mmCIF file with all atom_site columns, C-alpha atoms in Angstrom:
data_model
loop_
_atom_site.group_PDB
_atom_site.id
_atom_site.type_symbol
_atom_site.label_atom_id
_atom_site.label_alt_id
_atom_site.label_comp_id
_atom_site.label_asym_id
_atom_site.label_entity_id
_atom_site.label_seq_id
_atom_site.pdbx_PDB_ins_code
_atom_site.Cartn_x
_atom_site.Cartn_y
_atom_site.Cartn_z
_atom_site.occupancy
_atom_site.B_iso_or_equiv
_atom_site.pdbx_formal_charge
_atom_site.auth_seq_id
_atom_site.auth_comp_id
_atom_site.auth_asym_id
_atom_site.auth_atom_id
_atom_site.pdbx_PDB_model_num
ATOM 1   C CA . MET A 1 1   ? -55.467 -4.894  -33.069 1.00 0.00 ? 1   MET A CA 1
ATOM 2   C CA . LEU A 1 2   ? -53.879 -6.791  -30.821 1.00 0.00 ? 2   LEU A CA 1
ATOM 3   C CA . GLN A 1 3   ? -56.416 -10.028 -30.811 1.00 0.00 ? 3   GLN A CA 1
ATOM 4   C CA . LEU A 1 4   ? -56.733 -10.216 -34.259 1.00 0.00 ? 4   LEU A CA 1
ATOM 5   C CA . LEU A 1 5   ? -52.558 -10.699 -34.179 1.00 0.00 ? 5   LEU A CA 1
ATOM 6   C CA . LEU A 1 6   ? -52.917 -13.153 -31.491 1.00 0.00 ? 6   LEU A CA 1
ATOM 7   C CA . HIS A 1 7   ? -55.897 -14.873 -33.248 1.00 0.00 ? 7   HIS A CA 1
ATOM 8   C CA . LEU A 1 8   ? -53.827 -15.051 -36.561 1.00 0.00 ? 8   LEU A CA 1
ATOM 9   C CA . LYS A 1 9   ? -50.609 -15.917 -34.474 1.00 0.00 ? 9   LYS A CA 1
ATOM 10  C CA . ASP A 1 10  ? -52.946 -18.941 -33.784 1.00 0.00 ? 10  ASP A CA 1
ATOM 11  C CA . HIS A 1 11  ? -53.836 -19.956 -37.047 1.00 0.00 ? 11  HIS A CA 1
ATOM 12  C CA . LEU A 1 12  ? -50.331 -19.877 -38.479 1.00 0.00 ? 12  LEU A CA 1
ATOM 13  C CA . ALA A 1 13  ? -48.725 -22.033 -35.572 1.00 0.00 ? 13  ALA A CA 1
ATOM 14  C CA . ALA A 1 14  ? -51.974 -24.429 -36.267 1.00 0.00 ? 14  ALA A CA 1
ATOM 15  C CA . ILE A 1 15  ? -50.750 -24.769 -40.326 1.00 0.00 ? 15  ILE A CA 1
ATOM 16  C CA . ALA A 1 16  ? -47.193 -24.480 -39.509 1.00 0.00 ? 16  ALA A CA 1
ATOM 17  C CA . GLY A 1 17  ? -46.552 -28.284 -40.161 1.00 0.00 ? 17  GLY A CA 1
ATOM 18  C CA . THR A 1 18  ? -48.350 -28.323 -43.696 1.00 0.00 ? 18  THR A CA 1
ATOM 19  C CA . HIS A 1 19  ? -47.661 -25.156 -45.087 1.00 0.00 ? 19  HIS A CA 1
ATOM 20  C CA . ASP A 1 20  ? -44.601 -22.845 -45.833 1.00 0.00 ? 20  ASP A CA 1
ATOM 21  C CA . VAL A 1 21  ? -45.934 -19.349 -44.790 1.00 0.00 ? 21  VAL A CA 1
ATOM 22  C CA . ARG A 1 22  ? -43.782 -16.713 -46.618 1.00 0.00 ? 22  ARG A CA 1
ATOM 23  C CA . LEU A 1 23  ? -43.779 -13.159 -46.927 1.00 0.00 ? 23  LEU A CA 1
ATOM 24  C CA . LEU A 1 24  ? -44.317 -11.310 -50.465 1.00 0.00 ? 24  LEU A CA 1
ATOM 25  C CA . PRO A 1 25  ? -40.476 -11.355 -52.034 1.00 0.00 ? 25  PRO A CA 1
ATOM 26  C CA . LEU A 1 26  ? -40.697 -7.803  -53.333 1.00 0.00 ? 26  LEU A CA 1
ATOM 27  C CA . TYR A 1 27  ? -37.679 -5.884  -54.606 1.00 0.00 ? 27  TYR A CA 1
ATOM 28  C CA . ASP A 1 28  ? -37.034 -1.894  -55.567 1.00 0.00 ? 28  ASP A CA 1
ATOM 29  C CA . THR A 1 29  ? -35.417 -0.820  -58.132 1.00 0.00 ? 29  THR A CA 1
ATOM 30  C CA . ASP A 1 30  ? -31.700 -1.487  -56.559 1.00 0.00 ? 30  ASP A CA 1
ATOM 31  C CA . ASP A 1 31  ? -32.790 -4.719  -55.925 1.00 0.00 ? 31  ASP A CA 1
ATOM 32  C CA . THR A 1 32  ? -32.747 -4.128  -52.015 1.00 0.00 ? 32  THR A CA 1
ATOM 33  C CA . LEU A 1 33  ? -36.040 -6.274  -50.184 1.00 0.00 ? 33  LEU A CA 1
ATOM 34  C CA . VAL A 1 34  ? -38.663 -4.151  -49.838 1.00 0.00 ? 34  VAL A CA 1
ATOM 35  C CA . PRO A 1 35  ? -40.387 -3.669  -45.662 1.00 0.00 ? 35  PRO A CA 1
ATOM 36  C CA . GLU A 1 36  ? -43.590 -5.563  -45.595 1.00 0.00 ? 36  GLU A CA 1
ATOM 37  C CA . ASN A 1 37  ? -45.107 -2.201  -44.396 1.00 0.00 ? 37  ASN A CA 1
ATOM 38  C CA . GLN A 1 38  ? -44.346 -0.556  -47.512 1.00 0.00 ? 38  GLN A CA 1
ATOM 39  C CA . ILE A 1 39  ? -45.224 -3.614  -50.253 1.00 0.00 ? 39  ILE A CA 1
ATOM 40  C CA . GLU A 1 40  ? -48.761 -2.098  -51.043 1.00 0.00 ? 40  GLU A CA 1
ATOM 41  C CA . LYS A 1 41  ? -47.322 1.573   -51.306 1.00 0.00 ? 41  LYS A CA 1
ATOM 42  C CA . LYS A 1 42  ? -44.207 0.846   -53.730 1.00 0.00 ? 42  LYS A CA 1
ATOM 43  C CA . LEU A 1 43  ? -46.796 -1.685  -55.785 1.00 0.00 ? 43  LEU A CA 1
ATOM 44  C CA . ARG A 1 44  ? -49.500 0.979   -56.571 1.00 0.00 ? 44  ARG A CA 1
ATOM 45  C CA . GLY A 1 45  ? -48.963 1.662   -60.247 1.00 0.00 ? 45  GLY A CA 1
ATOM 46  C CA . ALA A 1 46  ? -45.435 0.513   -60.785 1.00 0.00 ? 46  ALA A CA 1
ATOM 47  C CA . LEU A 1 47  ? -44.405 -1.401  -63.674 1.00 0.00 ? 47  LEU A CA 1
ATOM 48  C CA . VAL A 1 48  ? -43.082 -4.704  -61.660 1.00 0.00 ? 48  VAL A CA 1
ATOM 49  C CA . GLU A 1 49  ? -41.426 -8.006  -63.228 1.00 0.00 ? 49  GLU A CA 1
ATOM 50  C CA . VAL A 1 50  ? -43.058 -11.473 -61.849 1.00 0.00 ? 50  VAL A CA 1
ATOM 51  C CA . THR A 1 51  ? -41.046 -14.827 -61.789 1.00 0.00 ? 51  THR A CA 1
ATOM 52  C CA . TYR A 1 52  ? -43.422 -17.111 -60.858 1.00 0.00 ? 52  TYR A CA 1
ATOM 53  C CA . ARG A 1 53  ? -43.270 -21.630 -61.072 1.00 0.00 ? 53  ARG A CA 1
ATOM 54  C CA . LEU A 1 54  ? -46.444 -22.967 -62.877 1.00 0.00 ? 54  LEU A CA 1
ATOM 55  C CA . LEU A 1 55  ? -46.549 -26.747 -62.098 1.00 0.00 ? 55  LEU A CA 1
ATOM 56  C CA . HIS A 1 56  ? -49.416 -28.666 -63.939 1.00 0.00 ? 56  HIS A CA 1
ATOM 57  C CA . TYR A 1 57  ? -50.109 -32.434 -62.705 1.00 0.00 ? 57  TYR A CA 1
ATOM 58  C CA . ASN A 1 58  ? -51.679 -34.734 -64.621 1.00 0.00 ? 58  ASN A CA 1
ATOM 59  C CA . MET A 1 59  ? -54.255 -37.249 -62.670 1.00 0.00 ? 59  MET A CA 1
ATOM 60  C CA . THR A 1 60  ? -56.531 -40.012 -63.060 1.00 0.00 ? 60  THR A CA 1
ATOM 61  C CA . LYS A 1 61  ? -59.525 -40.709 -60.647 1.00 0.00 ? 61  LYS A CA 1
ATOM 62  C CA . GLU A 1 62  ? -61.862 -43.832 -61.846 1.00 0.00 ? 62  GLU A CA 1
ATOM 63  C CA . GLY A 1 63  ? -60.571 -43.209 -65.146 1.00 0.00 ? 63  GLY A CA 1
ATOM 64  C CA . LYS A 1 64  ? -61.610 -39.933 -65.538 1.00 0.00 ? 64  LYS A CA 1
ATOM 65  C CA . LEU A 1 65  ? -58.647 -37.259 -66.426 1.00 0.00 ? 65  LEU A CA 1
ATOM 66  C CA . ILE A 1 66  ? -58.130 -34.401 -63.503 1.00 0.00 ? 66  ILE A CA 1
ATOM 67  C CA . GLU A 1 67  ? -55.811 -31.644 -64.615 1.00 0.00 ? 67  GLU A CA 1
ATOM 68  C CA . SER A 1 68  ? -54.467 -29.695 -61.294 1.00 0.00 ? 68  SER A CA 1
ATOM 69  C CA . PHE A 1 69  ? -52.189 -26.445 -61.562 1.00 0.00 ? 69  PHE A CA 1
ATOM 70  C CA . THR A 1 70  ? -50.225 -24.999 -58.882 1.00 0.00 ? 70  THR A CA 1
ATOM 71  C CA . GLY A 1 71  ? -48.726 -21.335 -58.913 1.00 0.00 ? 71  GLY A CA 1
ATOM 72  C CA . GLU A 1 72  ? -45.815 -20.322 -56.659 1.00 0.00 ? 72  GLU A CA 1
ATOM 73  C CA . ILE A 1 73  ? -44.704 -16.222 -56.883 1.00 0.00 ? 73  ILE A CA 1
ATOM 74  C CA . GLN A 1 74  ? -40.837 -16.328 -56.621 1.00 0.00 ? 74  GLN A CA 1
ATOM 75  C CA . GLN A 1 75  ? -40.198 -13.061 -56.574 1.00 0.00 ? 75  GLN A CA 1
ATOM 76  C CA . ILE A 1 76  ? -41.407 -9.709  -57.980 1.00 0.00 ? 76  ILE A CA 1
ATOM 77  C CA . VAL A 1 77  ? -38.846 -6.665  -58.971 1.00 0.00 ? 77  VAL A CA 1
ATOM 78  C CA . ILE A 1 78  ? -40.100 -3.283  -59.578 1.00 0.00 ? 78  ILE A CA 1
ATOM 79  C CA . LYS A 1 79  ? -38.504 -1.830  -62.378 1.00 0.00 ? 79  LYS A CA 1
ATOM 80  C CA . LYS A 1 80  ? -40.513 1.366   -62.938 1.00 0.00 ? 80  LYS A CA 1
ATOM 81  C CA . HIS A 1 81  ? -42.165 2.907   -59.859 1.00 0.00 ? 81  HIS A CA 1
ATOM 82  C CA . GLY A 1 82  ? -45.530 4.268   -60.019 1.00 0.00 ? 82  GLY A CA 1
ATOM 83  C CA . LYS A 1 83  ? -45.973 7.795   -60.303 1.00 0.00 ? 83  LYS A CA 1
ATOM 84  C CA . GLU A 1 84  ? -47.501 9.141   -56.940 1.00 0.00 ? 84  GLU A CA 1
ATOM 85  C CA . GLU A 1 85  ? -50.544 11.240  -57.077 1.00 0.00 ? 85  GLU A CA 1
ATOM 86  C CA . PRO A 1 86  ? -51.981 13.357  -54.295 1.00 0.00 ? 86  PRO A CA 1
ATOM 87  C CA . ARG A 1 87  ? -55.319 12.177  -52.768 1.00 0.00 ? 87  ARG A CA 1
ATOM 88  C CA . THR A 1 88  ? -57.842 14.915  -52.651 1.00 0.00 ? 88  THR A CA 1
ATOM 89  C CA . ARG A 1 89  ? -61.372 15.006  -52.005 1.00 0.00 ? 89  ARG A CA 1
ATOM 90  C CA . PHE A 1 90  ? -61.641 15.889  -55.737 1.00 0.00 ? 90  PHE A CA 1
ATOM 91  C CA . THR A 1 91  ? -60.665 12.794  -56.732 1.00 0.00 ? 91  THR A CA 1
ATOM 92  C CA . ARG A 1 92  ? -62.767 11.039  -59.029 1.00 0.00 ? 92  ARG A CA 1
ATOM 93  C CA . ALA A 1 93  ? -63.518 7.563   -58.405 1.00 0.00 ? 93  ALA A CA 1
ATOM 94  C CA . ALA A 1 94  ? -62.309 4.633   -60.861 1.00 0.00 ? 94  ALA A CA 1
ATOM 95  C CA . ARG A 1 95  ? -64.749 3.647   -63.211 1.00 0.00 ? 95  ARG A CA 1
ATOM 96  C CA . PRO A 1 96  ? -64.924 1.299   -66.339 1.00 0.00 ? 96  PRO A CA 1
ATOM 97  C CA . LEU A 1 97  ? -63.208 2.806   -69.475 1.00 0.00 ? 97  LEU A CA 1
ATOM 98  C CA . THR A 1 98  ? -65.638 3.476   -72.447 1.00 0.00 ? 98  THR A CA 1
ATOM 99  C CA . PHE A 1 99  ? -65.096 4.738   -75.627 1.00 0.00 ? 99  PHE A CA 1
ATOM 100 C CA . GLY A 1 100 ? -67.791 7.009   -75.440 1.00 0.00 ? 100 GLY A CA 1
ATOM 101 C CA . PRO A 1 101 ? -71.417 7.382   -76.029 1.00 0.00 ? 101 PRO A CA 1
ATOM 102 C CA . VAL A 1 102 ? -73.154 4.455   -76.848 1.00 0.00 ? 102 VAL A CA 1
ATOM 103 C CA . SER A 1 103 ? -76.242 4.188   -79.505 1.00 0.00 ? 103 SER A CA 1
ATOM 104 C CA . SER A 1 104 ? -78.357 1.702   -78.986 1.00 0.00 ? 104 SER A CA 1
ATOM 105 C CA . CYS A 1 105 ? -79.802 2.156   -82.447 1.00 0.00 ? 105 CYS A CA 1
ATOM 106 C CA . ALA A 1 106 ? -76.374 1.817   -84.185 1.00 0.00 ? 106 ALA A CA 1
ATOM 107 C CA . PRO A 1 107 ? -75.828 -0.351  -87.024 1.00 0.00 ? 107 PRO A CA 1
ATOM 108 C CA . THR A 1 108 ? -73.218 -3.388  -85.752 1.00 0.00 ? 108 THR A CA 1
ATOM 109 C CA . LYS A 1 109 ? -71.601 -6.540  -87.357 1.00 0.00 ? 109 LYS A CA 1
ATOM 110 C CA . THR A 1 110 ? -71.504 -8.983  -84.995 1.00 0.00 ? 110 THR A CA 1
ATOM 111 C CA . VAL A 1 111 ? -68.128 -11.348 -84.859 1.00 0.00 ? 111 VAL A CA 1
ATOM 112 C CA . GLY A 1 112 ? -68.988 -13.721 -82.659 1.00 0.00 ? 112 GLY A CA 1
ATOM 113 C CA . THR A 1 113 ? -71.310 -15.630 -80.601 1.00 0.00 ? 113 THR A CA 1
ATOM 114 C CA . SER A 1 114 ? -70.666 -18.494 -77.962 1.00 0.00 ? 114 SER A CA 1
ATOM 115 C CA . LYS A 1 115 ? -73.130 -21.288 -78.091 1.00 0.00 ? 115 LYS A CA 1
ATOM 116 C CA . SER A 1 116 ? -73.453 -23.876 -75.480 1.00 0.00 ? 116 SER A CA 1
ATOM 117 C CA . ALA A 1 117 ? -72.992 -27.516 -76.167 1.00 0.00 ? 117 ALA A CA 1
ATOM 118 C CA . SER A 1 118 ? -76.131 -27.935 -77.395 1.00 0.00 ? 118 SER A CA 1
ATOM 119 C CA . GLY A 1 119 ? -75.971 -25.515 -80.087 1.00 0.00 ? 119 GLY A CA 1
ATOM 120 C CA . ALA A 1 120 ? -78.736 -23.003 -78.589 1.00 0.00 ? 120 ALA A CA 1
ATOM 121 C CA . ALA A 1 121 ? -77.292 -19.232 -77.476 1.00 0.00 ? 121 ALA A CA 1
ATOM 122 C CA . SER A 1 122 ? -76.547 -19.319 -73.707 1.00 0.00 ? 122 SER A CA 1
ATOM 123 C CA . GLY A 1 123 ? -77.883 -16.652 -71.598 1.00 0.00 ? 123 GLY A CA 1
ATOM 124 C CA . VAL A 1 124 ? -74.704 -15.548 -69.614 1.00 0.00 ? 124 VAL A CA 1
ATOM 125 C CA . ALA A 1 125 ? -72.172 -17.203 -71.947 1.00 0.00 ? 125 ALA A CA 1
ATOM 126 C CA . ASN A 1 126 ? -73.547 -15.566 -74.845 1.00 0.00 ? 126 ASN A CA 1
ATOM 127 C CA . THR A 1 127 ? -70.858 -12.810 -76.376 1.00 0.00 ? 127 THR A CA 1
ATOM 128 C CA . ASN A 1 128 ? -71.661 -11.034 -79.136 1.00 0.00 ? 128 ASN A CA 1
ATOM 129 C CA . ILE A 1 129 ? -68.595 -8.225  -80.402 1.00 0.00 ? 129 ILE A CA 1
ATOM 130 C CA . ASP A 1 130 ? -70.020 -5.192  -82.204 1.00 0.00 ? 130 ASP A CA 1
ATOM 131 C CA . LEU A 1 131 ? -67.673 -3.653  -84.464 1.00 0.00 ? 131 LEU A CA 1
ATOM 132 C CA . HIS A 1 132 ? -68.048 -0.212  -86.928 1.00 0.00 ? 132 HIS A CA 1
ATOM 133 C CA . GLU A 1 133 ? -66.058 -0.263  -89.909 1.00 0.00 ? 133 GLU A CA 1
ATOM 134 C CA . LYS A 1 134 ? -65.205 3.518   -91.228 1.00 0.00 ? 134 LYS A CA 1
ATOM 135 C CA . GLY A 1 135 ? -67.634 4.730   -93.323 1.00 0.00 ? 135 GLY A CA 1
ATOM 136 C CA . ASP A 1 136 ? -70.265 3.196   -91.660 1.00 0.00 ? 136 ASP A CA 1
ATOM 137 C CA . THR A 1 137 ? -73.307 5.595   -90.617 1.00 0.00 ? 137 THR A CA 1
ATOM 138 C CA . VAL A 1 138 ? -73.999 5.738   -87.031 1.00 0.00 ? 138 VAL A CA 1
ATOM 139 C CA . PRO A 1 139 ? -77.318 6.939   -86.054 1.00 0.00 ? 139 PRO A CA 1
ATOM 140 C CA . ASP A 1 140 ? -77.952 9.301   -83.219 1.00 0.00 ? 140 ASP A CA 1
ATOM 141 C CA . THR A 1 141 ? -80.897 11.716  -82.393 1.00 0.00 ? 141 THR A CA 1
ATOM 142 C CA . ASN A 1 142 ? -80.650 15.749  -82.342 1.00 0.00 ? 142 ASN A CA 1
ATOM 143 C CA . LEU A 1 143 ? -82.300 17.779  -79.621 1.00 0.00 ? 143 LEU A CA 1
ATOM 144 C CA . ASN A 1 144 ? -85.780 17.530  -81.537 1.00 0.00 ? 144 ASN A CA 1
ATOM 145 C CA . GLY A 1 145 ? -86.140 13.947  -81.857 1.00 0.00 ? 145 GLY A CA 1
ATOM 146 C CA . LYS A 1 146 ? -85.460 13.400  -85.022 1.00 0.00 ? 146 LYS A CA 1
ATOM 147 C CA . ARG A 1 147 ? -82.974 10.923  -86.120 1.00 0.00 ? 147 ARG A CA 1
ATOM 148 C CA . THR A 1 148 ? -79.525 12.088  -87.655 1.00 0.00 ? 148 THR A CA 1
ATOM 149 C CA . GLY A 1 149 ? -76.671 10.138  -89.253 1.00 0.00 ? 149 GLY A CA 1
ATOM 150 C CA . ASP A 1 150 ? -73.529 10.827  -88.643 1.00 0.00 ? 150 ASP A CA 1
ATOM 151 C CA . THR A 1 151 ? -69.883 8.839   -90.767 1.00 0.00 ? 151 THR A CA 1
ATOM 152 C CA . LEU A 1 152 ? -67.694 6.997   -88.322 1.00 0.00 ? 152 LEU A CA 1
ATOM 153 C CA . GLN A 1 153 ? -64.507 8.081   -88.906 1.00 0.00 ? 153 GLN A CA 1
ATOM 154 C CA . ASN A 1 154 ? -61.796 6.671   -86.566 1.00 0.00 ? 154 ASN A CA 1
ATOM 155 C CA . PRO A 1 155 ? -63.446 3.397   -85.656 1.00 0.00 ? 155 PRO A CA 1
ATOM 156 C CA . ILE A 1 156 ? -61.974 0.738   -83.249 1.00 0.00 ? 156 ILE A CA 1
ATOM 157 C CA . THR A 1 157 ? -60.825 -1.171  -85.652 1.00 0.00 ? 157 THR A CA 1
ATOM 158 C CA . LYS A 1 158 ? -59.658 -5.245  -85.418 1.00 0.00 ? 158 LYS A CA 1
ATOM 159 C CA . LYS A 1 159 ? -56.037 -6.262  -85.464 1.00 0.00 ? 159 LYS A CA 1
ATOM 160 C CA . SER A 1 160 ? -55.253 -8.483  -88.251 1.00 0.00 ? 160 SER A CA 1
#
C-alpha cells in the first residue's frame, strides 16, 4: 500500500504544473464538507444535487469543424441519505430490471428501426422497440406443449 501511495505521489508531482487536482467537493445535508474517507459510503443510494460546468468549443482544422466538450463537477450536495441495508450472505447480486418472462412468439408492433447512412439496417445499431397494446393476445405454451393465448390487460404503453 505504501509503495502504491509513493507511486501515485510521483505521478501527482509530475502533473502538478499542468493539472489542477481537487478532491470531490461533496457536502452533506447540513452543508458540511464530507471527509474523503466517507465519500463512497455517503453517496451510496443518496439523492444528490450536482452543480457542474460544461464548456463547448467550436474549432476548425483544415476546413473541418471540430466540436470539443469539457466538463467539471463544481459541487455535489446530498439532499437525502440512502437507506443503509445490511450486507448479508443472502443479499442477491444486482441484476438488470425486467418486465417479466419474455415469450419469443408474442405478436409485436415495431415502433422504429435505426438504419445506417446507406439505408440498410446495420447489425449493431439496429434497434427494434416492441410494444404490446391492451387487448393483444400474447401466445404462450402450457405444460403439455399446447399453445394458449392470454389477453394482455396491463401493457407497458408509450407516453404521448
